[in-house]
XYZ file of N, CA and C in Angstrom:
804
model
N 94.997 115.502 84.625
C 95.391 114.124 84.917
C 96.888 113.922 84.841
N 97.655 114.962 84.489
C 99.085 114.766 84.280
C 99.787 114.223 85.509
N 99.457 114.777 86.699
C 100.146 114.313 87.909
C 99.753 112.883 88.251
N 98.480 112.538 88.017
C 98.028 111.172 88.292
C 98.668 110.203 87.309
N 98.741 110.590 86.029
C 99.381 109.713 85.034
C 100.847 109.486 85.375
N 101.547 110.539 85.776
C 102.960 110.390 86.153
C 103.090 109.475 87.370
N 102.201 109.655 88.333
C 102.241 108.856 89.562
C 102.099 107.367 89.251
N 101.129 107.029 88.407
C 100.863 105.620 88.122
C 101.760 105.034 87.023
N 102.556 105.880 86.395
C 103.544 105.365 85.445
C 104.796 104.881 86.169
N 105.068 105.445 87.324
C 106.253 105.075 88.086
C 105.981 103.834 88.944
N 106.931 102.927 89.044
C 106.710 101.720 89.849
C 106.672 102.025 91.339
N 105.982 101.178 92.058
C 105.971 101.194 93.519
C 106.936 100.121 93.996
N 107.233 100.076 95.302
C 108.081 98.974 95.787
C 107.521 97.603 95.443
N 106.190 97.468 95.411
C 105.595 96.163 95.113
C 105.452 95.896 93.613
N 105.513 96.939 92.785
C 105.384 96.715 91.340
C 106.706 96.900 90.586
N 107.789 97.100 91.314
C 109.103 97.259 90.690
C 109.602 95.908 90.180
N 110.034 95.889 88.906
C 110.600 94.651 88.364
C 112.023 94.430 88.864
N 112.614 95.465 89.454
C 113.871 95.335 90.177
C 114.982 94.640 89.420
N 115.459 93.559 89.999
C 116.607 92.847 89.432
C 116.279 92.178 88.103
N 115.009 92.193 87.706
C 114.622 91.556 86.448
C 114.289 92.578 85.358
N 114.662 93.840 85.571
C 114.277 94.877 84.614
C 114.773 94.572 83.209
N 115.967 93.954 83.107
C 116.537 93.700 81.783
C 115.754 92.629 81.026
N 115.034 91.781 81.738
C 114.235 90.743 81.081
C 112.969 91.318 80.449
N 112.617 92.540 80.839
C 111.411 93.181 80.334
C 111.720 94.121 79.163
N 112.998 94.435 78.976
C 113.383 95.320 77.878
C 112.898 94.751 76.546
N 112.288 95.606 75.744
C 111.811 95.170 74.439
C 110.410 94.592 74.441
N 109.790 94.485 75.625
C 108.418 93.997 75.671
C 107.492 94.983 74.955
N 106.402 94.506 74.367
C 105.447 95.409 73.709
C 104.763 96.300 74.734
N 104.385 97.498 74.325
C 103.675 98.397 75.223
C 102.175 98.122 75.229
N 101.713 97.302 74.302
C 100.283 97.018 74.193
C 99.781 96.308 75.452
N 98.779 96.873 76.133
C 98.308 96.276 77.393
C 97.820 94.840 77.260
N 97.117 94.535 76.181
C 96.569 93.181 76.062
C 97.656 92.171 75.687
N 98.675 92.616 74.970
C 99.806 91.725 74.692
C 100.536 91.391 75.990
N 100.691 92.372 76.865
C 101.327 92.127 78.164
C 100.448 91.224 79.034
N 99.143 91.390 78.931
C 98.220 90.528 79.667
C 98.401 89.071 79.254
N 98.570 88.834 77.963
C 98.775 87.471 77.469
C 100.093 86.893 77.981
N 101.128 87.731 78.064
C 102.418 87.267 78.609
C 102.231 86.806 80.048
N 101.488 87.571 80.836
C 101.251 87.212 82.236
C 100.556 85.855 82.336
N 99.551 85.637 81.491
C 98.825 84.361 81.545
C 99.713 83.183 81.168
N 100.778 83.453 80.432
C 101.708 82.389 80.081
C 102.708 82.055 81.169
N 102.711 82.859 82.249
C 103.683 82.668 83.334
C 103.049 82.152 84.624
N 101.750 82.394 84.804
C 101.080 82.088 86.062
C 99.918 81.120 85.857
N 99.590 80.383 86.900
C 98.381 79.565 86.891
C 97.603 79.839 88.168
N 96.304 80.052 88.020
C 95.449 80.336 89.170
C 95.235 79.061 89.974
N 95.201 79.194 91.290
C 95.064 78.012 92.146
C 93.787 77.223 91.841
N 92.699 77.914 91.509
C 91.452 77.210 91.183
C 91.586 76.470 89.855
N 92.235 77.085 88.883
C 92.457 76.422 87.592
C 93.280 75.154 87.786
N 94.321 75.243 88.623
C 95.150 74.066 88.892
C 94.320 72.945 89.508
N 93.431 73.301 90.413
C 92.581 72.296 91.061
C 91.644 71.645 90.048
N 91.015 72.460 89.210
C 90.076 71.937 88.212
C 90.785 71.004 87.229
N 92.018 71.359 86.861
C 92.776 70.548 85.910
C 93.475 69.360 86.564
N 93.343 69.235 87.880
C 93.946 68.106 88.573
C 95.454 68.165 88.671
N 96.008 69.378 88.610
C 97.456 69.528 88.693
C 97.906 69.470 90.149
N 99.034 68.835 90.373
C 99.581 68.730 91.726
C 100.911 69.482 91.795
N 101.041 70.277 92.856
C 102.256 71.046 93.059
C 102.840 70.714 94.424
N 104.140 70.860 94.546
C 104.799 70.645 95.829
C 104.367 71.727 96.815
N 104.615 71.479 98.101
C 104.298 72.477 99.120
C 105.042 73.783 98.859
N 106.276 73.674 98.399
C 107.060 74.885 98.101
C 106.413 75.673 96.975
N 106.000 74.969 95.919
C 105.365 75.663 94.798
C 104.043 76.294 95.228
N 103.281 75.610 96.056
C 102.003 76.151 96.514
C 102.191 77.357 97.423
N 103.333 77.435 98.108
C 103.599 78.580 98.980
C 103.810 79.862 98.181
N 104.033 79.750 96.878
C 104.171 80.938 96.037
C 102.911 81.794 96.065
N 101.795 81.203 96.472
C 100.537 81.936 96.544
C 100.616 83.091 97.538
N 101.563 83.049 98.474
C 101.696 84.109 99.468
C 102.681 85.202 99.044
N 103.197 85.099 97.834
C 104.204 86.047 97.345
C 103.639 87.450 97.206
N 104.413 88.436 97.623
C 104.096 89.849 97.431
C 105.236 90.489 96.646
N 104.918 91.273 95.640
C 105.930 92.001 94.886
C 106.221 91.386 93.534
N 106.284 92.249 92.511
C 106.505 91.769 91.141
C 107.862 91.110 90.984
N 108.887 91.672 91.617
C 110.207 91.062 91.472
C 110.242 89.682 92.120
N 109.523 89.507 93.241
C 109.455 88.194 93.884
C 108.645 87.206 93.038
N 107.595 87.685 92.387
C 106.839 86.837 91.464
C 107.765 86.343 90.358
N 108.547 87.256 89.801
C 109.459 86.872 88.721
C 110.565 85.954 89.219
N 110.996 86.118 90.466
C 111.938 85.153 91.056
C 111.360 83.746 90.974
N 110.086 83.608 91.367
C 109.431 82.306 91.338
C 109.323 81.761 89.922
N 108.888 82.625 89.012
C 108.699 82.217 87.613
C 110.009 81.696 87.028
N 111.072 82.457 87.206
C 112.368 82.101 86.619
C 112.986 80.909 87.346
N 112.709 80.788 88.633
C 113.212 79.634 89.374
C 112.610 78.323 88.887
N 111.392 78.394 88.361
C 110.734 77.210 87.810
C 111.218 76.946 86.387
N 111.320 78.017 85.605
C 111.713 77.893 84.198
C 112.437 79.173 83.806
N 113.746 79.111 83.517
C 114.524 80.325 83.236
C 114.364 80.865 81.815
N 113.418 80.347 81.051
C 113.213 80.812 79.677
C 112.845 82.296 79.670
N 113.004 82.974 78.538
C 112.578 84.372 78.436
C 111.123 84.537 78.898
N 110.831 85.681 79.498
C 109.521 85.870 80.104
C 108.385 85.934 79.091
N 108.686 86.241 77.845
C 107.617 86.284 76.850
C 107.373 84.926 76.208
N 107.973 83.891 76.760
C 107.741 82.534 76.268
C 106.716 81.848 77.174
N 105.606 81.433 76.605
C 104.548 80.789 77.372
C 105.018 79.459 77.950
N 104.798 79.260 79.241
C 105.188 78.023 79.911
C 104.068 76.988 79.821
N 104.413 75.682 79.835
C 103.388 74.661 80.053
C 102.716 74.920 81.394
N 101.460 74.527 81.550
C 100.721 74.886 82.759
C 101.412 74.398 84.028
N 102.051 73.232 83.963
C 102.687 72.700 85.169
C 103.988 73.425 85.505
N 104.449 74.284 84.593
C 105.677 75.038 84.824
C 105.406 76.508 85.132
N 104.164 76.823 85.428
C 103.806 78.201 85.753
C 103.752 78.403 87.266
N 103.912 79.657 87.690
C 103.842 79.951 89.117
C 102.417 79.803 89.619
N 102.264 79.145 90.749
C 100.981 78.925 91.411
C 100.592 80.200 92.157
N 99.464 80.797 91.802
C 99.051 82.033 92.452
C 97.557 82.232 92.366
N 97.129 83.481 92.467
C 95.706 83.793 92.307
C 95.575 85.157 91.645
N 94.365 85.681 91.573
C 94.094 86.860 90.749
C 94.999 88.041 91.079
N 95.339 88.207 92.349
C 96.221 89.300 92.759
C 97.555 89.250 92.015
N 98.133 88.062 91.860
C 99.437 87.934 91.205
C 99.352 88.276 89.722
N 98.273 87.866 89.066
C 98.065 88.233 87.664
C 97.988 89.759 87.534
N 97.193 90.383 88.405
C 97.002 91.829 88.316
C 98.284 92.592 88.631
N 98.982 92.184 89.688
C 100.190 92.913 90.077
C 101.275 92.794 89.007
N 101.476 91.598 88.467
C 102.515 91.439 87.450
C 102.152 92.207 86.185
N 100.889 92.171 85.792
C 100.466 92.930 84.616
C 100.694 94.424 84.830
N 100.321 94.915 86.004
C 100.528 96.327 86.322
C 102.017 96.675 86.275
N 102.853 95.809 86.818
C 104.301 96.051 86.816
C 104.839 96.144 85.395
N 104.382 95.262 84.522
C 104.846 95.284 83.128
C 104.349 96.525 82.409
N 103.124 96.934 82.687
C 102.598 98.162 82.075
C 103.431 99.370 82.495
N 103.703 99.483 83.782
C 104.508 100.609 84.256
C 105.922 100.557 83.680
N 106.478 99.349 83.582
C 107.841 99.203 83.066
C 107.935 99.585 81.600
N 106.837 99.466 80.862
C 106.839 99.809 79.435
C 106.192 101.164 79.160
N 105.953 101.957 80.233
C 105.564 103.353 80.052
C 104.091 103.673 80.135
N 103.247 102.722 80.520
C 101.810 102.976 80.599
C 101.391 103.183 82.050
N 100.721 104.284 82.366
C 100.199 104.459 83.724
C 99.192 103.354 84.044
N 99.350 102.712 85.187
C 98.483 101.587 85.533
C 98.374 101.454 87.035
N 97.293 100.820 87.471
C 97.097 100.533 88.893
C 96.231 99.279 89.005
N 96.390 98.541 90.101
C 95.537 97.387 90.308
C 94.363 97.803 91.187
N 93.225 97.147 90.969
C 92.021 97.441 91.734
C 91.499 96.172 92.382
N 91.211 96.261 93.647
C 90.603 95.161 94.390
C 89.106 95.407 94.467
N 88.330 94.407 94.114
C 86.888 94.566 94.144
C 86.178 93.259 93.881
N 85.160 93.316 93.019
C 84.301 92.160 92.805
C 83.888 92.062 91.347
N 83.981 90.845 90.790
C 83.598 90.578 89.411
C 82.263 89.849 89.374
N 81.466 90.141 88.359
C 80.139 89.527 88.227
C 80.139 88.323 87.298
N 81.285 88.032 86.626
C 81.278 87.037 85.556
C 81.746 85.650 85.980
N 81.914 85.437 87.272
C 82.301 84.108 87.747
C 81.105 83.282 88.234
N 80.082 83.945 88.707
C 78.909 83.240 89.227
C 77.672 84.110 89.011
N 76.589 83.495 88.585
C 75.366 84.241 88.302
C 74.838 84.917 89.557
N 74.512 86.193 89.417
C 73.914 86.992 90.496
C 74.787 87.044 91.747
N 76.082 86.953 91.551
C 77.042 87.064 92.646
C 78.190 87.972 92.217
N 78.748 88.687 93.179
C 79.944 89.493 92.961
C 81.080 88.816 93.713
N 82.055 88.303 92.956
C 83.126 87.489 93.528
C 84.389 88.325 93.710
N 84.983 88.209 94.891
C 86.237 88.894 95.245
C 87.273 88.692 94.140
N 87.850 89.804 93.629
C 88.733 89.681 92.470
C 89.620 90.916 92.350
N 90.785 90.719 91.717
C 91.700 91.811 91.391
C 91.799 91.960 89.874
N 91.776 93.197 89.391
C 91.960 93.473 87.967
C 92.951 94.632 87.825
N 93.126 95.091 86.597
C 94.065 96.173 86.295
C 93.329 97.302 85.590
N 93.719 98.515 85.926
C 93.196 99.705 85.287
C 94.377 100.446 84.667
N 94.320 100.732 83.370
C 95.417 101.475 82.735
C 94.872 102.705 82.025
N 95.754 103.705 81.883
C 95.363 104.991 81.323
C 95.776 105.060 79.857
N 94.826 105.433 78.994
C 95.155 105.681 77.595
C 94.533 107.008 77.185
N 94.495 107.275 75.885
C 93.997 108.565 75.407
C 92.534 108.808 75.743
N 91.818 107.761 76.102
C 90.383 107.883 76.349
C 90.033 107.829 77.832
N 91.029 107.647 78.689
C 90.771 107.564 80.116
C 91.206 106.223 80.677
N 90.626 105.851 81.816
C 90.959 104.587 82.458
C 90.208 103.438 81.804
N 90.931 102.367 81.519
C 90.356 101.151 80.953
C 90.604 99.990 81.904
N 89.548 99.231 82.199
C 89.658 98.075 83.087
C 89.876 96.803 82.272
N 90.832 95.991 82.706
C 91.106 94.732 82.021
C 91.439 93.659 83.056
N 91.160 92.409 82.712
C 91.379 91.300 83.625
C 92.456 90.382 83.051
N 93.701 90.471 83.526
C 94.778 89.647 82.962
C 94.659 88.168 83.300
N 93.873 87.814 84.293
C 93.696 86.399 84.606
C 92.831 85.700 83.558
N 91.725 86.333 83.186
C 90.781 85.703 82.256
C 90.953 86.155 80.816
N 91.661 87.275 80.613
C 91.795 87.822 79.274
C 90.649 88.734 78.874
N 89.714 88.980 79.758
C 88.625 89.919 79.461
C 89.180 91.347 79.443
N 88.711 92.139 78.500
C 89.173 93.524 78.406
C 87.978 94.459 78.319
N 88.251 95.745 78.477
C 87.214 96.776 78.418
C 86.053 96.451 79.350
N 86.391 96.114 80.601
C 85.360 95.793 81.581
C 84.527 97.032 81.892
N 83.245 96.810 82.150
C 82.331 97.892 82.523
C 81.934 97.743 83.984
N 81.132 98.674 84.453
C 80.627 98.592 85.807
C 79.712 97.408 86.035
N 79.165 96.855 84.966
C 78.362 95.635 85.090
C 79.240 94.406 85.272
N 80.520 94.511 84.896
C 81.462 93.396 85.002
C 82.238 93.408 86.313
N 82.593 94.611 86.769
C 83.489 94.734 87.921
C 83.144 95.981 88.718
N 83.133 95.815 90.029
C 83.005 96.949 90.950
C 84.245 96.987 91.831
N 84.972 98.110 91.825
C 86.116 98.219 92.726
C 85.627 98.302 94.166
N 86.547 98.122 95.110
C 86.178 98.054 96.514
C 85.506 99.313 97.029
N 85.944 100.475 96.539
C 85.333 101.739 96.952
C 83.888 101.801 96.482
N 83.667 101.475 95.213
C 82.325 101.529 94.641
C 81.389 100.531 95.316
N 81.859 99.301 95.495
C 81.018 98.270 96.112
C 80.602 98.674 97.521
N 81.546 99.211 98.292
C 81.230 99.639 99.651
C 80.148 100.718 99.640
N 80.330 101.730 98.812
C 79.373 102.833 98.785
C 77.995 102.370 98.320
N 77.940 101.472 97.348
C 76.650 100.964 96.878
C 75.915 100.198 97.971
N 76.654 99.392 98.715
C 76.022 98.605 99.782
C 75.604 99.486 100.957
N 76.416 100.442 101.303
C 76.071 101.328 102.414
C 74.882 102.228 102.066
N 74.743 102.556 100.783
C 73.611 103.381 100.349
C 72.345 102.564 100.131
N 72.451 101.230 100.224
C 71.292 100.376 100.022
C 71.005 100.039 98.581
N 71.904 100.429 97.660
C 71.684 100.152 96.242
C 72.068 98.725 95.874
N 72.886 98.070 96.689
C 73.277 96.679 96.481
C 73.161 95.923 97.801
N 73.055 94.591 97.701
C 72.897 93.748 98.877
C 74.241 93.133 99.275
N 74.731 93.382 100.479
C 76.039 92.854 100.905
C 76.167 91.339 100.784
N 75.087 90.621 100.958
C 75.155 89.159 100.993
C 75.601 88.543 99.675
N 75.548 89.288 98.567
C 75.942 88.711 97.273
C 77.401 88.995 96.945
N 78.140 89.628 97.854
C 79.555 89.923 97.661
C 80.384 88.955 98.502
N 81.298 88.213 97.863
C 82.093 87.274 98.635
C 83.117 86.542 97.799
N 83.629 85.436 98.364
C 84.700 84.711 97.687
C 84.470 83.199 97.654
N 83.231 82.775 97.882
C 82.941 81.351 97.893
C 82.847 80.791 99.293
N 83.547 81.412 100.244
C 83.509 80.970 101.640
C 82.913 82.044 102.545
N 83.367 83.264 102.377
C 82.897 84.376 103.194
C 82.079 85.334 102.333
N 80.996 85.828 102.905
C 80.112 86.737 102.174
C 79.724 87.898 103.078
N 79.467 89.018 102.462
C 78.920 90.137 103.206
C 79.936 91.176 103.634
N 79.724 91.749 104.815
C 80.434 92.961 105.204
C 81.927 92.769 105.380
N 82.368 91.615 105.851
C 83.812 91.408 106.008
C 84.517 91.494 104.667
N 83.947 90.857 103.649
C 84.530 90.924 102.309
C 84.524 92.352 101.782
N 83.470 93.066 102.020
C 83.383 94.449 101.561
C 84.406 95.336 102.273
N 84.556 95.132 103.565
C 85.549 95.923 104.319
C 86.965 95.643 103.827
N 87.295 94.352 103.685
C 88.642 93.999 103.259
C 88.963 94.503 101.872
N 88.017 94.370 100.953
C 88.253 94.847 99.593
C 88.387 96.361 99.548
N 87.633 97.047 100.401
C 87.748 98.504 100.455
C 89.149 98.931 100.878
N 89.662 98.381 101.974
C 90.979 98.847 102.430
C 92.081 98.400 101.463
N 91.919 97.229 100.831
C 92.891 96.812 99.816
C 92.867 97.753 98.618
N 91.664 98.163 98.216
C 91.525 99.025 97.048
C 92.128 100.399 97.306
N 91.860 100.970 98.478
C 92.422 102.286 98.810
C 93.941 102.207 98.894
N 94.463 101.122 99.472
C 95.914 100.952 99.527
C 96.504 100.867 98.121
N 95.865 100.087 97.238
C 96.372 99.934 95.875
C 96.318 101.247 95.108
N 95.299 102.066 95.367
C 95.236 103.391 94.740
C 96.435 104.237 95.139
N 96.993 103.943 96.310
C 98.186 104.637 96.787
C 99.466 103.855 96.509
N 99.357 102.853 95.636
C 100.489 102.025 95.200
C 101.107 101.219 96.344
N 100.279 100.830 97.305
C 100.669 99.851 98.317
C 99.833 98.621 98.005
N 100.420 97.674 97.270
C 99.641 96.624 96.621
C 99.842 95.271 97.309
N 98.985 95.004 98.301
C 99.055 93.754 99.065
C 97.649 93.178 99.145
N 97.531 91.868 98.947
C 96.224 91.227 99.001
C 96.000 90.569 100.360
N 94.767 90.664 100.846
C 94.413 90.047 102.120
C 94.386 91.077 103.232
N 93.600 90.798 104.264
C 93.486 91.751 105.362
C 93.504 91.054 106.724
N 94.063 89.850 106.773
C 94.180 89.127 108.034
C 94.997 89.922 109.059
N 95.897 90.782 108.565
C 96.786 91.568 109.407
C 96.068 92.725 110.098
N 94.871 93.079 109.615
C 94.186 94.296 110.084
C 93.322 93.992 111.308
N 93.853 94.250 112.491
C 93.127 93.973 113.730
C 91.811 94.741 113.808
N 91.786 95.918 113.206
C 90.579 96.754 113.272
C 89.383 96.066 112.602
N 89.631 95.202 111.632
C 88.535 94.528 110.932
C 88.065 93.262 111.639
N 88.740 92.875 112.712
C 88.396 91.624 113.398
C 87.255 91.867 114.390
N 86.062 92.027 113.859
C 84.871 92.252 114.676
C 83.927 91.073 114.487
N 83.093 90.826 115.469
C 82.130 89.721 115.397
C 80.704 90.255 115.537
N 79.788 89.665 114.742
C 80.045 88.701 113.664
C 80.585 89.408 112.425
N 81.500 88.754 111.720
C 82.205 89.371 110.598
C 81.276 89.834 109.488
N 80.201 89.094 109.259
C 79.362 89.375 108.096
C 78.236 90.361 108.382
N 78.253 90.985 109.563
C 77.187 91.905 109.938
C 77.724 93.339 110.076
N 76.827 94.329 110.010
C 77.277 95.715 110.192
C 77.886 95.928 111.573
N 78.818 96.870 111.636
C 79.456 97.239 112.910
C 79.531 98.766 112.916
N 78.723 99.389 113.744
C 78.488 100.827 113.651
C 79.772 101.651 113.696
N 80.589 101.461 114.715
C 81.792 102.290 114.873
C 82.767 102.080 113.728
N 83.074 100.822 113.414
C 84.020 100.512 112.344
C 83.515 101.011 110.998
N 82.263 100.740 110.710
C 81.739 101.062 109.388
C 81.632 102.563 109.145
N 81.438 103.348 110.199
C 81.426 104.802 110.026
C 82.810 105.306 109.617
N 83.864 104.720 110.177
C 85.223 105.095 109.762
C 85.458 104.718 108.305
N 84.991 103.528 107.930
C 85.165 103.086 106.542
C 84.330 103.928 105.579
N 83.205 104.434 106.039
C 82.408 105.351 105.211
C 83.222 106.598 104.854
N 83.925 107.121 105.842
C 84.759 108.308 105.593
C 85.848 107.969 104.589
N 86.502 106.834 104.796
C 87.566 106.398 103.891
C 87.047 106.256 102.467
N 85.912 105.589 102.301
C 85.352 105.345 100.964
C 84.894 106.638 100.306
N 84.294 107.521 101.079
C 83.817 108.780 100.512
C 84.978 109.640 100.022
N 86.040 109.717 100.819
C 87.202 110.510 100.418
C 87.906 109.904 99.208
N 88.017 108.565 99.192
C 88.676 107.900 98.065
C 87.895 108.091 96.784
N 86.573 108.026 96.860
C 85.742 108.189 95.668
C 85.851 109.598 95.094
N 86.061 110.573 95.971
C 86.113 111.970 95.522
C 87.515 112.441 95.192
N 88.539 111.663 95.531
C 89.926 112.096 95.334
C 90.241 112.256 93.861
N 90.669 113.432 93.470
C 90.985 113.708 92.071
C 92.432 114.153 91.892
N 93.266 113.844 92.881
C 94.684 114.177 92.784
C 95.474 113.186 93.615
N 96.765 113.111 93.329
C 97.642 112.239 94.102
C 97.666 112.672 95.562
N 97.673 113.968 95.800
C 97.709 114.476 97.165
C 96.476 114.047 97.946
N 95.307 114.143 97.333
C 94.076 113.768 98.029
C 94.016 112.268 98.279
N 94.518 111.466 97.347
C 94.584 110.026 97.572
C 95.474 109.710 98.763
N 96.609 110.413 98.850
C 97.533 110.203 99.950
C 96.944 110.627 101.279
N 96.235 111.760 101.287
C 95.612 112.234 102.515
C 94.557 111.256 103.018
N 93.805 110.706 102.079
C 92.785 109.713 102.411
C 93.424 108.485 103.046
N 94.490 108.009 102.436
C 95.180 106.806 102.913
C 95.792 107.026 104.290
N 96.355 108.214 104.503
C 97.047 108.511 105.756
C 96.097 108.759 106.924
N 94.811 108.953 106.626
C 93.848 109.279 107.669
C 93.695 108.153 108.681
N 93.811 106.891 108.216
C 93.621 105.728 109.083
C 94.817 104.788 108.942
N 95.898 105.023 109.669
C 97.085 104.158 109.563
C 96.780 102.692 109.867
N 95.753 102.433 110.675
C 95.431 101.051 111.032
C 94.883 100.247 109.847
N 94.518 100.930 108.759
C 94.037 100.250 107.558
C 95.138 100.088 106.506
N 96.370 100.417 106.862
C 97.487 100.306 105.918
C 98.243 98.993 106.136
N 98.496 98.213 105.071
C 99.208 96.938 105.230
C 100.591 97.156 105.826
N 100.994 96.325 106.772
C 102.352 96.434 107.327
C 103.380 95.916 106.350
N 104.634 96.238 106.599
C 105.713 95.868 105.675
C 105.821 94.362 105.478
N 105.512 93.580 106.493
C 105.689 92.130 106.393
C 104.471 91.361 105.932
N 103.439 92.042 105.448
C 102.213 91.349 105.037
C 102.488 90.455 103.834
N 101.825 89.306 103.815
C 101.929 88.405 102.664
C 100.578 88.332 101.974
N 100.570 87.816 100.741
C 99.325 87.712 99.983
C 98.512 86.534 100.486
N 97.208 86.763 100.675
C 96.302 85.698 101.109
C 94.930 85.914 100.519
């Protein structure tokens, strides 16, 4: 695992703290302490709605932010206090699960812990449903540990979260039903396809949420099987599941350039 640990300890362009590196100096290396710091800086769009909070159009546009340094630009632009100081909810950056996961991953890498974000589905938001979600996976002496910086849940199991690769393979094998995977609006194969390509990209440290940019996924009807497309995704998922080295992860990712997020993609 040495090469994989080294790979995930180094920042990617999207997880680099960049111009804010000095603000992270002295942060604790403890993953859950860093998770708590993230929750003090961000507010989920659904939480804001439930609490009746109102944000300007500019603040709401932060939801499309990509990159840890850009997230921190937003955070500091709202409140320039030290990053380990919890903000009042109305002074936090407006975002969603992807932003919590990406910032947590960036802080873990900046403090020396190998980490990666995973796109997939959580079971703890709705009974008998798997809801589209991003979490963080970090490496310690015991292997990979899954944690959710948005909710504060730690030590997630396969009953709590399925990454995009796993969910795709389970549904294609008939072990799970596609109709229970979604995000509240869209359910089924489109969600599974999008989460799969996001997950494979994130495994290769290309961390962008959303797949509106991917013309290959624009098939009708979105929620139904598509023989040609799904066979390509089967190959992608099978290779990603079996990849046990950085080289194999890269080869898997490079096999289908049309499933790679473009440079100008925004979070959605």
